[in-house]
Coordinates of C-alpha atoms in Angstrom, one line a residue:
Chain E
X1 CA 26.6 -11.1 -16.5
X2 CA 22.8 -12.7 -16.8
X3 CA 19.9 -10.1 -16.5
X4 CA 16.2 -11.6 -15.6
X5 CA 13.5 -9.5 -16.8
X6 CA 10.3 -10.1 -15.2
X7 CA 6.7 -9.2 -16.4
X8 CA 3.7 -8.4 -15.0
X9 CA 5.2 -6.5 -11.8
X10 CA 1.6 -6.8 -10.9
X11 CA -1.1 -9.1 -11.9
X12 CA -4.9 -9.3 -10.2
X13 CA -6.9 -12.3 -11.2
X14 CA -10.6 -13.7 -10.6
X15 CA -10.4 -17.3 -8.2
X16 CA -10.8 -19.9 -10.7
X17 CA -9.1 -18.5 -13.9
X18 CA -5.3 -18.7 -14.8
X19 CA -2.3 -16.5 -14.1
X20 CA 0.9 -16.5 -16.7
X21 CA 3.8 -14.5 -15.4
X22 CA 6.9 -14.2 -18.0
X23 CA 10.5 -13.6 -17.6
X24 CA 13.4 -13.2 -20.4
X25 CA 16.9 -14.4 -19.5
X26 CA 20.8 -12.6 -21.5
X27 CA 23.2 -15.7 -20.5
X28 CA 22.6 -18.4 -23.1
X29 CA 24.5 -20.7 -20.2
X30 CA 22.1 -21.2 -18.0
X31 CA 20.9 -23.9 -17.9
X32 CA 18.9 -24.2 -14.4
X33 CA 15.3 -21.8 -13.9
X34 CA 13.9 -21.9 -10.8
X35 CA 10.5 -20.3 -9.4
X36 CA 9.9 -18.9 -6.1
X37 CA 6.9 -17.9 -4.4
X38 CA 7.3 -15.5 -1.9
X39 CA 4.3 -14.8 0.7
X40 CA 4.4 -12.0 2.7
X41 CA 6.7 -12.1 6.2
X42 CA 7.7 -15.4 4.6
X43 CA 10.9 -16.9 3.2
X44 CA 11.0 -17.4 -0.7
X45 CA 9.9 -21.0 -1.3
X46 CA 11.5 -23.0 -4.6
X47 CA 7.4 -23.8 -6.3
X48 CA 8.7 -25.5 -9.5
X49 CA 11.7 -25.3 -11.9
X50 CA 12.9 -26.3 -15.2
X51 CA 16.2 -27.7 -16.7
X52 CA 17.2 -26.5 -20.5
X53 CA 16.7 -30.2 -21.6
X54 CA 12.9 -29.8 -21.6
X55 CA 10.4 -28.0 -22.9
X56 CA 7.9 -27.7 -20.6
X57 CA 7.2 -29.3 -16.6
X58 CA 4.0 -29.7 -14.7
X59 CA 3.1 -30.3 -11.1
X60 CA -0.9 -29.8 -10.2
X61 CA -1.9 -26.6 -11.1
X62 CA 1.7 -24.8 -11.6
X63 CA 3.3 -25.3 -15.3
X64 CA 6.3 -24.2 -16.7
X65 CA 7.6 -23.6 -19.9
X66 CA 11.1 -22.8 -21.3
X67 CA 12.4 -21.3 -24.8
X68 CA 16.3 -21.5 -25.1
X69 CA 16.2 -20.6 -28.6
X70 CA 14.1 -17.1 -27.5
X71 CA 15.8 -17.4 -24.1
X72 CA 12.1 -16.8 -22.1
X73 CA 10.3 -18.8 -19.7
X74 CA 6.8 -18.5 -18.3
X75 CA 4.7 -19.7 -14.7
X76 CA 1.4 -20.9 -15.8
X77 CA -0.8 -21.2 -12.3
X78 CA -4.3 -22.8 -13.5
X79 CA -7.7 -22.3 -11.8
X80 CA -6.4 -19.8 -9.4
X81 CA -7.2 -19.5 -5.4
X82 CA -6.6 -17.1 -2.9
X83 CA -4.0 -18.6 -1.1
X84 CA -2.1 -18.3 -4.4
X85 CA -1.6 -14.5 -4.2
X86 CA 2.0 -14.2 -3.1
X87 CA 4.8 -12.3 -4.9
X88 CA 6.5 -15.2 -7.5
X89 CA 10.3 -14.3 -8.4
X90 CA 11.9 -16.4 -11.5
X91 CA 15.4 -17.1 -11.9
X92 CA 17.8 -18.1 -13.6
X93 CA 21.4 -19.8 -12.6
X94 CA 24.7 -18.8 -13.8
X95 CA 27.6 -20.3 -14.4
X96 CA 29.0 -20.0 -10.4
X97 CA 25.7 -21.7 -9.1
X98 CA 24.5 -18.0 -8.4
X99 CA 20.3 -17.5 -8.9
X100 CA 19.7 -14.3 -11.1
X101 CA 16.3 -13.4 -9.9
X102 CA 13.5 -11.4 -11.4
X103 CA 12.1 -8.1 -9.8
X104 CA 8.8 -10.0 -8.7
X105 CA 5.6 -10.0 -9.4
X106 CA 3.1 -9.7 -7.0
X107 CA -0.1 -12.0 -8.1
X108 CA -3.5 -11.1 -5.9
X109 CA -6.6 -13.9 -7.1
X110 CA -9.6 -11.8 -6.1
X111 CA -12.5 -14.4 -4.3
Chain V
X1 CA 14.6 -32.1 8.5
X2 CA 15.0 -28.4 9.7
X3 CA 15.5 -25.9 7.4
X4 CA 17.4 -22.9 6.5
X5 CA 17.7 -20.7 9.8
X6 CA 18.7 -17.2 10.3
X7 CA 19.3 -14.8 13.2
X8 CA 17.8 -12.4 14.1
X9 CA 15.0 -12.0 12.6
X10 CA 14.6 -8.5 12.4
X11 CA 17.9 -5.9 13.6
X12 CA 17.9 -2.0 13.8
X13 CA 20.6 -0.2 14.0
X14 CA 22.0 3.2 13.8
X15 CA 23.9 4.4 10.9
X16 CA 28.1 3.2 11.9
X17 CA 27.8 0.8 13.9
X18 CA 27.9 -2.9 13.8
X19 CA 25.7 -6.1 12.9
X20 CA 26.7 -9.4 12.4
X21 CA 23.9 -11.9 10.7
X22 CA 24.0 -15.8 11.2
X23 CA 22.8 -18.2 8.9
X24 CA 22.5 -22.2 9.3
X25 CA 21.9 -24.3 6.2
X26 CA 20.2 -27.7 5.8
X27 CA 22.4 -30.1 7.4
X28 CA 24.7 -31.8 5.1
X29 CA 24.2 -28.7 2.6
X30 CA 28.2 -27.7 1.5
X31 CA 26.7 -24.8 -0.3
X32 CA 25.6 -21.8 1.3
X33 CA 24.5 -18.3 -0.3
X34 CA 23.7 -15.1 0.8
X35 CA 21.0 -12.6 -1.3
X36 CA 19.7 -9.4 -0.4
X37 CA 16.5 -7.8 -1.2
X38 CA 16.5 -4.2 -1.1
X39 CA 13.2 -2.0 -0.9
X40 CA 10.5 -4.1 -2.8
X41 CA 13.5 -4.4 -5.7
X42 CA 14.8 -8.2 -7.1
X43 CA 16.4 -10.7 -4.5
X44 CA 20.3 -10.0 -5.6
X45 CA 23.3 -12.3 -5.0
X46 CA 25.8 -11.5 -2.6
X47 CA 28.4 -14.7 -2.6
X48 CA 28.6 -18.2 -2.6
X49 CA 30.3 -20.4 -0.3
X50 CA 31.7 -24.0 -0.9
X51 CA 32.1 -25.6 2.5
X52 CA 34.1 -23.0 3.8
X53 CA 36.0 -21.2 1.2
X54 CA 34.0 -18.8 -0.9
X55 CA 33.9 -19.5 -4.2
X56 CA 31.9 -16.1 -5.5
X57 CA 32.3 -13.0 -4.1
X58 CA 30.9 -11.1 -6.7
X59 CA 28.2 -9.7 -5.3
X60 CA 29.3 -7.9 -2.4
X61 CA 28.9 -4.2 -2.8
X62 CA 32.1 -3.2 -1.0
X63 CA 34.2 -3.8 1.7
X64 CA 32.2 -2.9 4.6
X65 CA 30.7 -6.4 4.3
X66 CA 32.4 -9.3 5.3
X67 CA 31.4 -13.4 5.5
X68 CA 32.4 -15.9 6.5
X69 CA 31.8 -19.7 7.2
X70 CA 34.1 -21.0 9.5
X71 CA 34.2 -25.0 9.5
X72 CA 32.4 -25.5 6.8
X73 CA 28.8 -25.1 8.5
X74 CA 27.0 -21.6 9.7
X75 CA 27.6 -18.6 8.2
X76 CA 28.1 -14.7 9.2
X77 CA 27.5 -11.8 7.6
X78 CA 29.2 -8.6 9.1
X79 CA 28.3 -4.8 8.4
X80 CA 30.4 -2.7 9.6
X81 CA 30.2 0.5 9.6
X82 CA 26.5 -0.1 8.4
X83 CA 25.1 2.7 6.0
X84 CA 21.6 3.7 5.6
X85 CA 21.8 1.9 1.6
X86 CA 22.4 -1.3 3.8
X87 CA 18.8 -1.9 5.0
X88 CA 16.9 -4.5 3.3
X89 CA 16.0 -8.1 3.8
X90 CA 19.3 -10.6 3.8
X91 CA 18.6 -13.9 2.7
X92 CA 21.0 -17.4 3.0
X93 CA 20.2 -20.3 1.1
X94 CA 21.8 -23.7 0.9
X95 CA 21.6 -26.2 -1.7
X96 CA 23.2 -30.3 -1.7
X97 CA 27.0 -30.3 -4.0
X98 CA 25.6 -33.4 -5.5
X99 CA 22.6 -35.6 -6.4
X100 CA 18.7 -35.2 -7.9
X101 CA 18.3 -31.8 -6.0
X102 CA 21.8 -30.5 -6.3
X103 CA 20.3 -27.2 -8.3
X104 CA 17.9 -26.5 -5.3
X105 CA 18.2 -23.7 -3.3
X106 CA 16.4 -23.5 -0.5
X107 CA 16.1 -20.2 1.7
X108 CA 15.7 -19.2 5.0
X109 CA 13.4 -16.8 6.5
X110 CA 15.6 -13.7 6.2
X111 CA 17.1 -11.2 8.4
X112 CA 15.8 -8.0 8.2
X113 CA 17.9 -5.1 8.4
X114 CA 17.0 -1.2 9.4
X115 CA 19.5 1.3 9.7
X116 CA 18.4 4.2 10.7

C-alpha cells in the first residue's frame, strides 16, 4: 500500500520569512496530493492540492510543488504569520479514493 | 452550505462497553470516509463508503468496529467492546462522486474518543 513520509515533524519560523515542509510518497498511482491544515481543537481543512498533471500550483502565499519522477512533493507558505502555525498533514490518494496522510508537522511562526 | 457534522464531540467511556459515532456529510456528497488519529500519530483511513455500500474496508483494525450508512446519507461508527487502543480522534469526510471538486475531501470536526 502507499506510505507518506513527512518532514520537519516540527518546524519554528520568524513572521515574515518562509516555511517549506516536504513529504515522499511509494505508490507511483497516485495521482491526487492534497494538503491539510490542522489548527488545534479544529477539523483538518483541505489548504491547497495538486494533480500529477502539473508541476507546481499557487494560491496567495501557499505553493505547491510535485515530482512524480522522485515521487516528493513540498508546501511552500511565503512571508509567514502567526495565524499560520497549525499542524499541516500532506497526502496522497490511492487507488480506492483513500487519503494516505503524513504524520504532521506542527509549524509555530514566532511574532 | 453546512458542512461535515459529527456527534458527539467528545465521548468517554470505560473499557467494554459501547459507543456509537454519527457522522453527516455535505449534502449531496455520495462519498463518505472515516479516519482516525491516534495519539499525536498520522490521520489513518478506516473505510470508504459509496452511497451506502462500502466500497473499502481496509482500514478497520478488527471486528470490534462496525459502520454503517444506512440510506445512503449519515453514517455510524460502532465500538463495541471498546479497548483502551481505541481512544483517539475519529474523523468522517465526504467528498462529491463527480465534477471539478470530485478529489476533495472535506472533514468534519471529529469525535473524540477516551476510553478509560
Amino acid at each position: 500500500g502507499e506510505n507518506v513520509e513527512q518532514h520537519p515533524s516540527t518546524l519554528s519560523v520568524q513572521e515574515g520569512d518562509s516555511a517549506v515542509i516536504k513529504c515522499t510518497y511509494s505508490d507511483s498511482a497516485s495521482n491526487y496530493f492534497p494538503w491539510y491544515k490542522q489548527e488545534l481543537g479544529k477539523r483538518p481543512q483541505l489548504i491547497i492540492d495538486i494533480r500529477s498533471n502539473v508541476g507546481e500550483k499557487k494560491d496567495q502565499r501557499i505553493a505547491v510543488t510535485l515530482n512524480k519522477t522522485a515521487k516528493h512533493f513540498s508546501l511552500h507558505i511565503t512571508e509567514t504569520q502567526p495565524e499560520d502555525s497549525a499542524v499541516y498533514f500532506c497526502a496522497a490518494e490511492g487507488s480506492a479514493r483513500q487519503l494516505t496522510f503524513g504524520s504532521g508537522t506542527q509549524l509555530t511562526v514566532l511574532p | 452550505e453546512a458542512g461535515v457534522t459529527q456527534f458527539p464531540s467528545h465521548s468517554v467511556i470505560e473499557k467494554g462497553q459501547t459507543v456509537t459515532l454519527r457522522c453527516d456529510p455535505i449534502s449531496g456528497h455520495d462519498n463518505l470516509y472515516w479516519y482516525r488519529r491516534v495519539m499525536g500519530k498520522e490521520i489513518k483511513f478506516l473505510l470508504h463508503f459509496v452511497k451506502e455500500s462500502k466500497q473499502d474496508e481496509s482500514g478497520m483494525p478488527n471486528n470490534r468496529f462496525l459502520a454503517e450508512r444506512t440510506g445512503g446519507t449519515y453514517s455510524t461508527l460502532k465500538v463495541q467492546p471498546a479497548e483502551l487502543e481505541d481512544s483517539g480522534v475519529y474523523f468522517c469526510a465526504s467528498s462529491p462522486m463527480m465534477g471539478r471538486t470530485l478529489n476533495e475531501q472535506y472533514f468534519g470536526p471529529g469525535t473524540r474518543l477516551t476510553v478509560t
